[in-house]
Amino acid sequence: MPALKVVPVRPGGRGRLRVSLPDGRDVAWYDPGAGRISLLYGEYEDAVLAALAPYVTGRVTVGPPPVPTASDLARLALHPDDDLAPNRPGEALLGALGDGRGDRPPRRFGLPDPRLAELSAQQRVGDALDALAAAGWRVLHCVPLPGAALIDHVAIGPGGVFAVRTLAARGRRVRVAGPSVAVGRAEPRPGVRAVLRDADRAAHALAAAVRPVLAVAGPGRLEVRSGTAGLRVLREGEIPSLGRLGGVLKPADVETLYALARDRRTWTAV
């Protein structure tokens, strides 16, 4: 049996390791995130397991490559410019602020750019939503709409589809009452309507029921009064509660809707 080589998959390999023969032919790959070793040739199983032994942690599943899901097939068919899946939380703000690669954000009257706080809030909320993947959820960030509008996050999972708007509280009190949202001492603004509008536009694009969520990052105090029927208001630390919802979408439905939602063209007429 020839010696096998273990090579990291870069870039975009999500930490996967390729196992190949000396002539370069792949015989398996190991996905640590999924805990799976996919064998292309069953006769090499013992050699593959021996080669990967220094890299494997915890229990793993060993077998043929999984059948591609609907979202996998959509990813292969999509032009990279049309695929929203790579978008990071706060993608638009990252671009506006120089993506952290040395461009200094502007200051106003000596104060830090307030967009930095908004970016931090979107990243924290986005990271909490991404953590729902283990419970069968799929999440998109910074979904572009016509007219330069954006939906901060779209979460699709067993509990249904949610359009999530992030609010950066920065330690201030947040009051949600009727159609208005007030942060600190500022005058109330019709923030609830914006969240509901996001959900309506997402429902039109996906031809599915979409529920609105206002995710409040870092509130000093959060007050939610009557008149917000249909709106779910969560602190960023409460986002994991979405992962406990179920009974709305089957796994195949989640994948089908995610494949539709990740295509930029889906959102061009809403």
Short mmCIF file of C-alpha atoms in Angstrom, two decimals:
data_model
loop_
_atom_site.label_atom_id
_atom_site.label_comp_id
_atom_site.label_asym_id
_atom_site.label_seq_id
_atom_site.Cartn_x
_atom_site.Cartn_y
_atom_site.Cartn_z
CA MET A 1 0.00 0.00 0.00
CA PRO A 2 1.59 3.33 -1.03
CA ALA A 3 2.09 6.04 1.59
CA LEU A 4 -0.73 8.57 1.66
CA LYS A 5 -0.31 12.35 1.93
CA VAL A 6 -2.49 14.59 4.08
CA VAL A 7 -2.81 18.13 2.73
CA PRO A 8 -4.93 21.06 4.02
CA VAL A 9 -7.56 22.32 1.58
CA ARG A 10 -6.88 26.02 0.96
CA PRO A 11 -8.39 28.53 0.46
CA GLY A 12 -12.03 28.22 1.43
CA GLY A 13 -11.61 24.64 2.58
CA ARG A 14 -13.19 25.29 5.99
CA GLY A 15 -10.38 23.36 7.71
CA ARG A 16 -10.76 20.23 5.58
CA LEU A 17 -7.88 17.84 4.96
CA ARG A 18 -7.33 15.97 1.70
CA VAL A 19 -5.83 12.49 1.68
CA SER A 20 -4.14 11.64 -1.60
CA LEU A 21 -1.90 9.06 -3.27
CA PRO A 22 1.67 9.94 -4.26
CA ASP A 23 0.45 10.58 -7.83
CA GLY A 24 -1.95 13.27 -6.55
CA ARG A 25 -5.23 11.35 -6.79
CA ASP A 26 -7.54 12.01 -3.84
CA VAL A 27 -8.79 9.00 -1.94
CA ALA A 28 -10.57 10.74 0.95
CA TRP A 29 -11.10 14.00 2.80
CA TYR A 30 -11.68 14.81 6.43
CA ASP A 31 -14.10 17.53 7.52
CA PRO A 32 -13.42 18.30 11.22
CA GLY A 33 -16.45 20.57 11.48
CA ALA A 34 -18.80 17.82 10.35
CA GLY A 35 -16.84 15.04 12.08
CA ARG A 36 -16.79 13.03 8.86
CA ILE A 37 -14.20 11.17 6.79
CA SER A 38 -15.45 10.76 3.24
CA LEU A 39 -13.91 7.82 1.38
CA LEU A 40 -13.69 7.87 -2.40
CA TYR A 41 -12.23 4.36 -2.52
CA GLY A 42 -13.25 1.90 0.17
CA GLU A 43 -10.15 -0.25 -0.26
CA TYR A 44 -8.02 2.54 1.20
CA GLU A 45 -10.05 2.86 4.43
CA ASP A 46 -7.41 1.42 6.79
CA ALA A 47 -4.63 3.47 5.21
CA VAL A 48 -6.74 6.66 5.32
CA LEU A 49 -7.58 6.18 8.99
CA ALA A 50 -3.91 5.60 9.79
CA ALA A 51 -2.84 8.71 7.87
CA LEU A 52 -5.47 10.89 9.54
CA ALA A 53 -4.96 9.52 13.05
CA PRO A 54 -2.79 12.50 14.19
CA TYR A 55 -5.47 14.96 13.02
CA VAL A 56 -8.74 13.36 14.08
CA THR A 57 -10.36 14.57 17.29
CA GLY A 58 -13.45 13.03 18.84
CA ARG A 59 -15.79 10.61 17.14
CA VAL A 60 -16.07 10.64 13.38
CA THR A 61 -18.30 9.07 10.74
CA VAL A 62 -16.52 7.14 7.99
CA GLY A 63 -18.18 6.39 4.68
CA PRO A 64 -18.81 7.51 1.09
CA PRO A 65 -19.18 11.23 0.38
CA PRO A 66 -22.65 12.54 1.35
CA VAL A 67 -25.20 13.14 -1.37
CA PRO A 68 -25.14 16.83 -2.33
CA THR A 69 -27.93 18.88 -0.81
CA ALA A 70 -30.05 21.36 -2.74
CA SER A 71 -27.91 24.20 -1.40
CA ASP A 72 -24.72 22.40 -2.46
CA LEU A 73 -26.05 22.07 -6.00
CA ALA A 74 -27.13 25.72 -5.98
CA ARG A 75 -23.66 26.78 -4.86
CA LEU A 76 -22.09 24.91 -7.76
CA ALA A 77 -24.50 26.49 -10.23
CA LEU A 78 -24.25 30.06 -8.92
CA HIS A 79 -21.85 32.61 -10.29
CA PRO A 80 -19.68 33.81 -7.37
CA ASP A 81 -21.05 37.34 -7.75
CA ASP A 82 -24.59 36.04 -7.20
CA ASP A 83 -23.84 33.88 -4.16
CA LEU A 84 -24.69 35.62 -0.88
CA ALA A 85 -23.49 32.78 1.35
CA PRO A 86 -19.93 34.17 1.74
CA ASN A 87 -21.27 37.49 3.09
CA ARG A 88 -20.06 38.16 6.61
CA PRO A 89 -22.09 39.88 9.32
CA GLY A 90 -21.88 43.60 8.60
CA GLU A 91 -20.39 43.00 5.15
CA ALA A 92 -21.49 46.40 3.83
CA LEU A 93 -20.05 48.19 6.87
CA LEU A 94 -16.80 46.28 6.56
CA GLY A 95 -16.47 47.57 3.02
CA ALA A 96 -17.34 51.13 4.03
CA LEU A 97 -14.84 51.09 6.89
CA GLY A 98 -11.97 49.66 4.88
CA ASP A 99 -12.44 45.99 5.89
CA GLY A 100 -9.94 46.41 8.72
CA ARG A 101 -6.94 46.30 6.42
CA GLY A 102 -5.36 49.55 7.45
CA ASP A 103 -7.90 52.16 6.35
CA ARG A 104 -8.73 54.35 9.30
CA PRO A 105 -12.43 55.07 9.79
CA PRO A 106 -13.31 58.74 9.83
CA ARG A 107 -13.85 60.56 13.09
CA ARG A 108 -16.51 63.11 13.75
CA PHE A 109 -15.55 65.91 16.12
CA GLY A 110 -12.85 63.67 17.59
CA LEU A 111 -15.25 60.80 18.34
CA PRO A 112 -15.02 57.27 16.89
CA ASP A 113 -17.20 56.60 13.88
CA PRO A 114 -20.58 55.35 15.20
CA ARG A 115 -20.61 52.76 12.43
CA LEU A 116 -17.98 50.85 14.39
CA ALA A 117 -20.52 50.17 17.15
CA GLU A 118 -23.09 49.13 14.56
CA LEU A 119 -20.58 46.79 12.94
CA SER A 120 -19.68 45.23 16.29
CA ALA A 121 -23.38 44.68 17.05
CA GLN A 122 -24.01 43.03 13.67
CA GLN A 123 -20.99 40.79 14.12
CA ARG A 124 -22.05 39.64 17.59
CA VAL A 125 -25.60 38.96 16.49
CA GLY A 126 -24.37 37.29 13.30
CA ASP A 127 -21.99 35.04 15.23
CA ALA A 128 -24.82 34.00 17.56
CA LEU A 129 -27.01 33.16 14.57
CA ASP A 130 -24.21 31.23 12.87
CA ALA A 131 -23.91 29.11 16.02
CA LEU A 132 -27.41 27.75 15.29
CA ALA A 133 -25.95 25.67 12.44
CA ALA A 134 -25.56 22.73 14.80
CA ALA A 135 -29.34 22.75 15.26
CA GLY A 136 -30.01 22.59 11.51
CA TRP A 137 -30.20 26.31 10.75
CA ARG A 138 -28.86 28.17 7.73
CA VAL A 139 -28.03 31.86 7.96
CA LEU A 140 -27.31 34.61 5.44
CA HIS A 141 -25.92 38.02 6.31
CA CYS A 142 -26.20 41.44 4.69
CA VAL A 143 -28.83 40.46 2.11
CA PRO A 144 -29.09 43.26 -0.49
CA LEU A 145 -32.45 44.61 -1.59
CA PRO A 146 -33.32 47.06 -4.36
CA GLY A 147 -32.75 50.70 -3.49
CA ALA A 148 -29.58 50.10 -1.44
CA ALA A 149 -31.60 48.57 1.42
CA LEU A 150 -30.30 45.55 3.35
CA ILE A 151 -31.64 42.81 5.57
CA ASP A 152 -29.04 42.33 8.29
CA HIS A 153 -29.60 38.58 8.66
CA VAL A 154 -31.95 35.91 7.30
CA ALA A 155 -32.17 32.73 9.38
CA ILE A 156 -33.79 29.58 7.98
CA GLY A 157 -34.27 26.52 10.13
CA PRO A 158 -36.65 24.03 11.72
CA GLY A 159 -38.49 26.91 13.42
CA GLY A 160 -39.19 28.73 10.14
CA VAL A 161 -37.71 31.77 8.40
CA PHE A 162 -36.73 34.92 10.31
CA ALA A 163 -35.66 38.34 9.07
CA VAL A 164 -33.38 39.75 11.76
CA ARG A 165 -32.55 43.44 12.16
CA THR A 166 -29.76 44.41 14.56
CA LEU A 167 -29.97 47.37 16.93
CA ALA A 168 -26.75 48.60 18.57
CA ALA A 169 -27.75 49.79 22.06
CA ARG A 170 -24.24 50.48 23.43
CA GLY A 171 -25.36 50.08 27.03
CA ARG A 172 -28.33 52.43 26.72
CA ARG A 173 -31.95 51.72 27.59
CA VAL A 174 -34.08 50.49 24.69
CA ARG A 175 -37.86 50.91 24.67
CA VAL A 176 -40.01 49.13 22.09
CA ALA A 177 -43.63 50.27 22.06
CA GLY A 178 -46.11 50.05 19.22
CA PRO A 179 -44.40 51.04 15.98
CA SER A 180 -41.60 52.94 17.72
CA VAL A 181 -38.17 52.18 19.15
CA ALA A 182 -36.35 54.60 21.44
CA VAL A 183 -32.68 54.26 22.38
CA GLY A 184 -31.40 56.17 25.38
CA ARG A 185 -32.71 59.72 25.51
CA ALA A 186 -33.29 59.95 21.77
CA GLU A 187 -36.75 60.54 20.39
CA PRO A 188 -38.66 57.37 19.43
CA ARG A 189 -38.30 56.34 15.80
CA PRO A 190 -40.50 53.99 13.74
CA GLY A 191 -37.99 51.15 14.00
CA VAL A 192 -40.58 48.41 14.33
CA ARG A 193 -41.99 49.24 10.92
CA ALA A 194 -38.55 48.75 9.38
CA VAL A 195 -38.27 45.25 10.89
CA LEU A 196 -41.76 44.33 9.71
CA ARG A 197 -40.96 45.68 6.25
CA ASP A 198 -37.83 43.50 6.10
CA ALA A 199 -39.93 40.43 6.88
CA ASP A 200 -42.57 41.36 4.31
CA ARG A 201 -39.98 41.80 1.57
CA ALA A 202 -38.29 38.53 2.48
CA ALA A 203 -41.64 36.73 2.42
CA HIS A 204 -42.31 38.12 -1.06
CA ALA A 205 -38.89 37.03 -2.31
CA LEU A 206 -39.00 33.51 -0.83
CA ALA A 207 -42.75 32.88 -1.20
CA ALA A 208 -42.73 31.71 2.41
CA ALA A 209 -43.85 32.95 5.81
CA VAL A 210 -41.12 35.12 7.35
CA ARG A 211 -41.22 36.32 10.94
CA PRO A 212 -39.55 39.57 12.05
CA VAL A 213 -36.93 39.70 14.79
CA LEU A 214 -35.32 42.75 16.38
CA ALA A 215 -32.01 41.69 17.93
CA VAL A 216 -30.81 44.24 20.48
CA ALA A 217 -27.06 44.14 21.09
CA GLY A 218 -25.81 45.39 24.44
CA PRO A 219 -28.86 47.09 25.98
CA GLY A 220 -28.55 48.57 29.44
CA ARG A 221 -32.23 47.80 29.88
CA LEU A 222 -34.79 46.48 27.43
CA GLU A 223 -38.47 47.37 27.72
CA VAL A 224 -40.97 45.79 25.34
CA ARG A 225 -44.51 47.11 25.66
CA SER A 226 -47.78 46.14 24.04
CA GLY A 227 -48.51 46.78 20.40
CA THR A 228 -45.65 44.73 18.96
CA ALA A 229 -47.70 41.71 17.91
CA GLY A 230 -45.84 39.49 15.46
CA LEU A 231 -42.44 40.94 16.35
CA ARG A 232 -39.95 38.94 18.38
CA VAL A 233 -37.55 41.16 20.36
CA LEU A 234 -34.41 39.44 21.63
CA ARG A 235 -31.25 40.42 23.40
CA GLU A 236 -28.19 39.07 21.63
CA GLY A 237 -27.76 36.54 24.43
CA GLU A 238 -31.27 35.21 23.79
CA ILE A 239 -30.67 34.35 20.13
CA PRO A 240 -29.87 30.69 20.97
CA SER A 241 -33.55 30.36 21.93
CA LEU A 242 -34.37 30.34 18.21
CA GLY A 243 -32.51 27.05 17.95
CA ARG A 244 -35.08 25.42 20.21
CA LEU A 245 -37.92 26.23 17.83
CA GLY A 246 -39.11 23.52 15.46
CA GLY A 247 -42.00 21.88 13.73
CA VAL A 248 -42.23 24.39 10.87
CA LEU A 249 -39.70 23.29 8.23
CA LYS A 250 -38.30 19.88 7.45
CA PRO A 251 -34.55 19.62 6.71
CA ALA A 252 -35.22 19.33 2.96
CA ASP A 253 -37.37 22.47 3.10
CA VAL A 254 -34.61 24.33 4.93
CA GLU A 255 -32.12 23.43 2.22
CA THR A 256 -34.51 24.36 -0.58
CA LEU A 257 -35.27 27.78 0.89
CA TYR A 258 -31.61 28.40 1.66
CA ALA A 259 -30.66 27.57 -1.93
CA LEU A 260 -33.22 30.13 -3.09
CA ALA A 261 -32.25 32.78 -0.55
CA ARG A 262 -28.50 32.66 -1.22
CA ASP A 263 -29.05 33.66 -4.87
CA ARG A 264 -28.76 37.45 -5.16
CA ARG A 265 -31.23 37.42 -8.05
CA THR A 266 -33.97 36.18 -5.72
CA TRP A 267 -34.04 39.59 -4.04
CA THR A 268 -34.00 41.90 -7.07
CA ALA A 269 -37.77 42.43 -7.38
CA VAL A 270 -38.94 42.91 -3.78
#
